[in-house]
Each structure stands twice: as C-alpha cells, then as structure tokens.
CSV table of C-alpha atoms and ligand atoms in Angstrom, one decimal:
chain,number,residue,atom,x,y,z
A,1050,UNK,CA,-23.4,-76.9,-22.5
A,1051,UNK,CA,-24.8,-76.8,-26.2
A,1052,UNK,CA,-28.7,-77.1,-26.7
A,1053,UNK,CA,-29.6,-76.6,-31.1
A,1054,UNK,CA,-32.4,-73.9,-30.6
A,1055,UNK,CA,-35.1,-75.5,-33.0
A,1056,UNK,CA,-36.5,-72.2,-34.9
A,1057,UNK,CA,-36.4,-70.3,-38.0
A,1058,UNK,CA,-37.4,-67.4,-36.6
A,1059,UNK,CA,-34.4,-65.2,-36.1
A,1060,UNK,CA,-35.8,-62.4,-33.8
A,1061,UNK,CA,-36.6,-65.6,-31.2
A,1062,UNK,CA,-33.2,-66.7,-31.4
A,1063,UNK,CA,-31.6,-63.2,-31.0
A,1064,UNK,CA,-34.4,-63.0,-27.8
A,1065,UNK,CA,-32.9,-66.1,-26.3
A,1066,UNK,CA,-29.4,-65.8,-27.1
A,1067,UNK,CA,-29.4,-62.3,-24.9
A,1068,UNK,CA,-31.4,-63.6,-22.3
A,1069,UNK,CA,-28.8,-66.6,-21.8
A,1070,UNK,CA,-25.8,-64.8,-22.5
A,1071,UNK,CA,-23.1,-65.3,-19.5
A,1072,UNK,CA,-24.8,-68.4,-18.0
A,1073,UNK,CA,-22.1,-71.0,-20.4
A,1074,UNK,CA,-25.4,-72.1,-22.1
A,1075,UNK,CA,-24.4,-71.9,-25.6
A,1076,UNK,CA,-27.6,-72.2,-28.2
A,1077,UNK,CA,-27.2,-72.7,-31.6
A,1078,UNK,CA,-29.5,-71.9,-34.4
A,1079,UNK,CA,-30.2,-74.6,-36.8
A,1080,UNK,CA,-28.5,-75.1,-40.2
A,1081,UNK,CA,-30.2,-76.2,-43.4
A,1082,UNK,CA,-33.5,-77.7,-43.8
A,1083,UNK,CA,-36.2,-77.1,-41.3
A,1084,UNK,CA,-39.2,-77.9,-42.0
A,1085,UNK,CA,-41.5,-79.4,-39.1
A,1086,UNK,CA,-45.1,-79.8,-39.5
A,1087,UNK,CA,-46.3,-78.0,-36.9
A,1088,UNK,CA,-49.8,-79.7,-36.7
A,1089,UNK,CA,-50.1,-80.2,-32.8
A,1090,UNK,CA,-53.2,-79.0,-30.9
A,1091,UNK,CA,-51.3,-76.7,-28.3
A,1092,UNK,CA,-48.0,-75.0,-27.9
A,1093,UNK,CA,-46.8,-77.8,-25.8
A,1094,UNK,CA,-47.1,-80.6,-28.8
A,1095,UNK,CA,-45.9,-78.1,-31.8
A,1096,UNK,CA,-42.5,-77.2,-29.7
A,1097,UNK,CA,-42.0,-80.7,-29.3
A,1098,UNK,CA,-42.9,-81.5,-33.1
A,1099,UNK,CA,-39.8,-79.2,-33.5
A,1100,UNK,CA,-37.3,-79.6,-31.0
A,1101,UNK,CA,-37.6,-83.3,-31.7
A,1102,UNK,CA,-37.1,-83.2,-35.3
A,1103,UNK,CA,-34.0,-80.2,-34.8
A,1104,UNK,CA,-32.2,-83.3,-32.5
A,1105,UNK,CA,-32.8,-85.9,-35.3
A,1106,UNK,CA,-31.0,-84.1,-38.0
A,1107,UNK,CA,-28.6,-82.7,-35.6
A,1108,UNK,CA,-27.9,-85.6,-33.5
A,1109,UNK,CA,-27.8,-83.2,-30.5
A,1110,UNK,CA,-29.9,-82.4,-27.9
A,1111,UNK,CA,-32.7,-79.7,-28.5
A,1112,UNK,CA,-34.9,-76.9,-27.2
A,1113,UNK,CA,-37.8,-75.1,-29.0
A,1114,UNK,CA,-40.3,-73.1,-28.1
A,1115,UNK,CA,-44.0,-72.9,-29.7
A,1116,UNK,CA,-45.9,-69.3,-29.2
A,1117,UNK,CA,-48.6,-67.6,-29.8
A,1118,UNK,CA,-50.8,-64.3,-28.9
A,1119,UNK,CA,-54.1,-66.0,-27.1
A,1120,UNK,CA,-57.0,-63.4,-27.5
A,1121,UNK,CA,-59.7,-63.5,-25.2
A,1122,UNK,CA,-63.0,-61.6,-27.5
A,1123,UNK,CA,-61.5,-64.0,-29.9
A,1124,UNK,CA,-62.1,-67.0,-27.9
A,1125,UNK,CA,-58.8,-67.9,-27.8
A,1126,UNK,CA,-57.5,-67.2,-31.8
A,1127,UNK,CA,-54.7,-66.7,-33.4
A,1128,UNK,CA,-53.3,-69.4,-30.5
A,1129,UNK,CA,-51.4,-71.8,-32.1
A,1130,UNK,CA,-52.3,-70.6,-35.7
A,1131,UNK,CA,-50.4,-67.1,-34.4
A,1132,UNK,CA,-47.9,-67.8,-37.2
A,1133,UNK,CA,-50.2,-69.0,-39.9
A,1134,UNK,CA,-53.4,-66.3,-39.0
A,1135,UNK,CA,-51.5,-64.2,-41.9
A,1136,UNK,CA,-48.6,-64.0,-44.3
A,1137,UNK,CA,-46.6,-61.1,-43.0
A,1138,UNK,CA,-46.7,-59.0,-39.5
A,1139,UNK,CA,-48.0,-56.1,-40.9
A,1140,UNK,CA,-51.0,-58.4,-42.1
A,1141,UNK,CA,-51.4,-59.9,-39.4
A,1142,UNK,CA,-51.6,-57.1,-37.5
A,1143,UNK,CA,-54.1,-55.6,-39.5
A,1144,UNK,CA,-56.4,-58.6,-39.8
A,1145,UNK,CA,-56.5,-58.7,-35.6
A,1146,UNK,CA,-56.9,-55.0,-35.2
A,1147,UNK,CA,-59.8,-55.4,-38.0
A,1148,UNK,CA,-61.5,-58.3,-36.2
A,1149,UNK,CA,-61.5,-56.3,-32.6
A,1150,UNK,CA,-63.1,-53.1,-34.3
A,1151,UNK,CA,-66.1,-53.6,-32.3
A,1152,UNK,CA,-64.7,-54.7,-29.2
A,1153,UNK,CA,-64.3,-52.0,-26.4
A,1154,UNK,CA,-60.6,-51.5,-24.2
A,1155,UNK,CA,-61.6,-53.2,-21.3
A,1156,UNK,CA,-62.9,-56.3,-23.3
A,1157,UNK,CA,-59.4,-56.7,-25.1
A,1158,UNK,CA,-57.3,-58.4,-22.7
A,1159,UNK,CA,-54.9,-60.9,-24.1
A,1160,UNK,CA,-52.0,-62.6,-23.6
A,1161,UNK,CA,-48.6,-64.2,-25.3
A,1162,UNK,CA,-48.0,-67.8,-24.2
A,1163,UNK,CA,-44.7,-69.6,-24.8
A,1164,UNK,CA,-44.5,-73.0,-24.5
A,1165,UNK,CA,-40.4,-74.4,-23.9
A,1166,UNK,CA,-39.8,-78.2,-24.3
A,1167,UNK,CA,-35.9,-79.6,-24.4
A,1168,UNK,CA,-35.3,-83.2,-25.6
A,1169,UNK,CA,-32.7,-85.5,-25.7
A,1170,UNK,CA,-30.7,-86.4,-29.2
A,1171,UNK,CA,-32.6,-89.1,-29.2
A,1172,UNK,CA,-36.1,-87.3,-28.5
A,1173,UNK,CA,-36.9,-88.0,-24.8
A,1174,UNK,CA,-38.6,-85.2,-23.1
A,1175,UNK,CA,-36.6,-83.6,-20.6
A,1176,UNK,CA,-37.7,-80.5,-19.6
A,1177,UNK,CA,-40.9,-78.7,-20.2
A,1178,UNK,CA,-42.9,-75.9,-19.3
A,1179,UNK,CA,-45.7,-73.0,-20.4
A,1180,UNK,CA,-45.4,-69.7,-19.4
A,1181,UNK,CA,-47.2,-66.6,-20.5
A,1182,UNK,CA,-47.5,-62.7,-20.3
A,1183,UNK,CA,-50.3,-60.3,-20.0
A,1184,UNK,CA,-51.5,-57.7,-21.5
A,1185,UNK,CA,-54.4,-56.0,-24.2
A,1186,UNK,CA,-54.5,-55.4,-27.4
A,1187,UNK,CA,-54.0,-52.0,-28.4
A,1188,UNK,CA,-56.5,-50.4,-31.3
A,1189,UNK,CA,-53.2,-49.1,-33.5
A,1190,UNK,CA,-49.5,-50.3,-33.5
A,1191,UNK,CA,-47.3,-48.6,-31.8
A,1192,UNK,CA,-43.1,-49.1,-31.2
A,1193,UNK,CA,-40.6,-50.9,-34.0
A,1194,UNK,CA,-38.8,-52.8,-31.9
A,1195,UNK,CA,-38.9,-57.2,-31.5
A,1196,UNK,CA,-41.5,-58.5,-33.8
A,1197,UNK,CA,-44.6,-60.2,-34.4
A,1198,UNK,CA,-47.9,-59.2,-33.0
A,1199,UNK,CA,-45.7,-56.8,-30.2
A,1200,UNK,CA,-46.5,-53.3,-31.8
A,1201,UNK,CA,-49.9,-54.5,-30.7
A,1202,UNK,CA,-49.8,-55.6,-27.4
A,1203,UNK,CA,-50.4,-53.4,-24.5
A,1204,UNK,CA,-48.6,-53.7,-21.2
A,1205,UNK,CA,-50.4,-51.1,-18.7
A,1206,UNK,CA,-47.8,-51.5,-16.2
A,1207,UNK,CA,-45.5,-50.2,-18.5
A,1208,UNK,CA,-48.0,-47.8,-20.9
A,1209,UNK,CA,-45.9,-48.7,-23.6
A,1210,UNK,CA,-46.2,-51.3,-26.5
A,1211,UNK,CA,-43.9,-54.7,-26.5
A,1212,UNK,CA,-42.6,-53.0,-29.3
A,1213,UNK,CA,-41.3,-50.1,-27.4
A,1214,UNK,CA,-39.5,-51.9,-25.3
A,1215,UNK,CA,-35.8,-52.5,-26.1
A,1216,UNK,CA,-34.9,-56.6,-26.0
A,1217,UNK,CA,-33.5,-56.1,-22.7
A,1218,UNK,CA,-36.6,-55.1,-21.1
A,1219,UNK,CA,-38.8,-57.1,-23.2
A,1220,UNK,CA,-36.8,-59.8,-21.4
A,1221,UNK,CA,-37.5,-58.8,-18.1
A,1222,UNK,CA,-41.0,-59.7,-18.7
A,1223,UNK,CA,-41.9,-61.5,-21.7
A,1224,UNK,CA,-44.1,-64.9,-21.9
A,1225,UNK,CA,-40.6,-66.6,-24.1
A,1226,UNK,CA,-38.3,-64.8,-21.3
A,1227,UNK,CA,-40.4,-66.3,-18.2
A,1228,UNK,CA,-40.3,-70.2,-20.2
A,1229,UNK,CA,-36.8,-69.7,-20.6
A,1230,UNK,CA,-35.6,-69.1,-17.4
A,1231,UNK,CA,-37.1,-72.1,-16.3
A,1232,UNK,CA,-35.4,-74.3,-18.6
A,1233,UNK,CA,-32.1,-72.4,-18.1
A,1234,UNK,CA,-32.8,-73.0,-14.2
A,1235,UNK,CA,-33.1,-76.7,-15.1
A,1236,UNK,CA,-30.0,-76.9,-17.1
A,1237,UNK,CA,-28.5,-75.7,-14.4
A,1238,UNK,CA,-29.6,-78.0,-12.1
A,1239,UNK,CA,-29.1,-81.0,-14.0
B,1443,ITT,P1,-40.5,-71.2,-35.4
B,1443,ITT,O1,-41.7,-72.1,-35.5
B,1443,ITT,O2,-39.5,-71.5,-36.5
B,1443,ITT,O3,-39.9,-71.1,-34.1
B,1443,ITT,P2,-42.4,-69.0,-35.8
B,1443,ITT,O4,-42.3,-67.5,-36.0
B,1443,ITT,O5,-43.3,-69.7,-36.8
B,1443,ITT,O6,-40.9,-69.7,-35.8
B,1443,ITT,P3,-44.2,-70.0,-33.8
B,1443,ITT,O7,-44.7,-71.1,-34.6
B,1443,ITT,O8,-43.9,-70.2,-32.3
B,1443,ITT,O9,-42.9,-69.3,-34.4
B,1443,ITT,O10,-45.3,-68.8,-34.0
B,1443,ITT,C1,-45.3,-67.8,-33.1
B,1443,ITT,C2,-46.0,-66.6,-33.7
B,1443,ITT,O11,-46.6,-65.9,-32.6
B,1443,ITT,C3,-44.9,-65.7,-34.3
B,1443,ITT,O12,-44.7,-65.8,-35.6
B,1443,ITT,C4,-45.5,-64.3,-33.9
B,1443,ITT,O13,-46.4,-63.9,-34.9
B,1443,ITT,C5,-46.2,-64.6,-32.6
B,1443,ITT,N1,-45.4,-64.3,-31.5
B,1443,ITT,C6,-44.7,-65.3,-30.7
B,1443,ITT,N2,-44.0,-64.7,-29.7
B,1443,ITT,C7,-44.1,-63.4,-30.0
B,1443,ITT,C8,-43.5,-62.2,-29.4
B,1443,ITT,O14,-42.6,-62.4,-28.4
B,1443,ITT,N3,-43.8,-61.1,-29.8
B,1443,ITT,C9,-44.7,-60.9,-30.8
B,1443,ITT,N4,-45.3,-61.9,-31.5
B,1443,ITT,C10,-45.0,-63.2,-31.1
C-alpha cells in the first residue's frame, strides 16, 4: 500500500515514516514542486488543500496532515498560522515565549493539534480525522530533539520538553502520532 505523504517538512515525514514502519504501509515523500496555498480556515481544510494537490501531480493517492501549536492566553494563535507566526524555529520560539512574558504557569496550557486527511488520486476524501496533545508552554526551551515549537512545550506527565523526548517516545504520544494511527487503522481496514 503506497500513500505520497503531501509535506515539505522533513522532520514530519521522518515522524511518520517511524511510526508506520512494519505495518506494509509505504509513504513516500513528494518530489519536485510543492507549492499549496495553504489558505484554509482550520487544519482540516489546509491538509486537504495539500494532500489534494500532492495526488494531482502525482496521480496517486494522498495523505497530509495540517498542524499547529493552539495556545490558550493567546486565544487560540499561532493555530493554523503555526508555520507562518515566524521565519525560523528559533524565531518563533522567541516571539511566543515573548508574547506569554506576563502570563503565569498555570495560565499556559496549550496544545498541538494535527489534523490527517487521505484522498483519492482523483481528490475524494477518504479518510479524515483531528487529533491533538496536551500540554503548557514552558517559559525557556529546553531539549534538541524533533522540531518546531517542541523545545517549548511542556508535558507534566513526563517533566520533560517534546524536545527531550527521542522520536520514539514522542510517538507514543504526540497530537501527529494519535491522527496517524487512526488513518493507519483505516488503511487497514479498508
Ligand atoms: P507542510 O505544510 O509542508 O507539511 P509545515 O512545517 O509548513 O510543513 P504545517 O503547515 O502543518 O507544516 O505547520 C505546522 C507548524 O506547526 C510547523 O511548522 C511547526 O512550527 C508546528 N508544529 C506542528 N507539529 C509540530 C510538532 O510535532 N512539534 C513541534 N512543532 C510542530
């Protein structure tokens, strides 16, 4: 079973390659231009915006997700803007860490959502779902490993970072990991 994995972001496909590794689902990253306009109003529409236009120039059927850190003294920001809040991690993380300066640990709960939608080569939803992970934001980062916002994000049942986590743990638990599963449990099914 081969599924393109519609995303330029190669720390999601090395997430989702380990996660599915042994289950005969084979994902394959996409080759040459990419370039969806990621303009939809929640994670569900943007990961469609781009696993519909992977299967068009691939011909094949396609899975992407759409992410994003959901911050709740924020109202809800980055959201779906996660990517686009700054240029770079490090920027990023410094612009949220600056933005919370006022805002006490128990009012910096947050949480990672991950939205996974698979279509058909020629675009017909098949499977879709939104899953998400819990957590705070912590007030320095902490941790190298995965990527993103996750040397920022506070699990207290683990007292560590996502970014201390290795990949197989953050895999145990993750927001992508959770929406995954699902989809991998419908592949098998169907
Ligand atoms: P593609 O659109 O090509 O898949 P992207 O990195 O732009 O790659 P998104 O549009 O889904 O992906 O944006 C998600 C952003 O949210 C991502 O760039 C990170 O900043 C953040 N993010 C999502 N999942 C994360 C995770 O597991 N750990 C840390 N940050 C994450």
């Amino acid at each position: 079973m081969k599924l393109i994995f519609a995303t330029k972001n190669k720390n999601k496909l090395a997430e989702v390659q380990d996660l599915l590794a042994g289950t005969g689902i084979e994902i394959l990253g996409i080759e040459g231009e990419f370039n969806p306009e990621e303009n939809g109003e929640t994670f569900e529409e943007n990961a469609l915006i781009k696993a519909r236009e992977a299967a068009k120039i691939m011909n094949m059927p396609a899975i992407a997700d759409d992410s994003g850190l959901v911050v709740g003294a924020l109202g809800g920001r980055p959201g779906v803007y996660s990517s686009r809040y700054e240029q770079t991690d490090e920027k990023r993380i410094s612009k949220l860490l600056d933005e919370l300066k006022n805002t006490k640990a128990e009012e910096r709960s947050a949480r990672f959502v991950c939205s996974v939608v698979i279509v058909s080569e020629k675009g017909e939803i098949l499977f879709s779902t939104t899953q998400t992970c819990e957590g705070q934001i912590a007030f320095s980062p902490t941790g190298y490993e995965g990527f993103g916002y996750d040397p920022i994000f506070y699990l207290p049942e683990k007292n560590a970072t996502m970014a201390e986590l290795t990949m197989e743990e953050k895999n145990k638990l993750s927001h992508r990991s959770k929406a995954f599963k699902k989809a991998m449990e419908w592949l098998l099914r169907s």
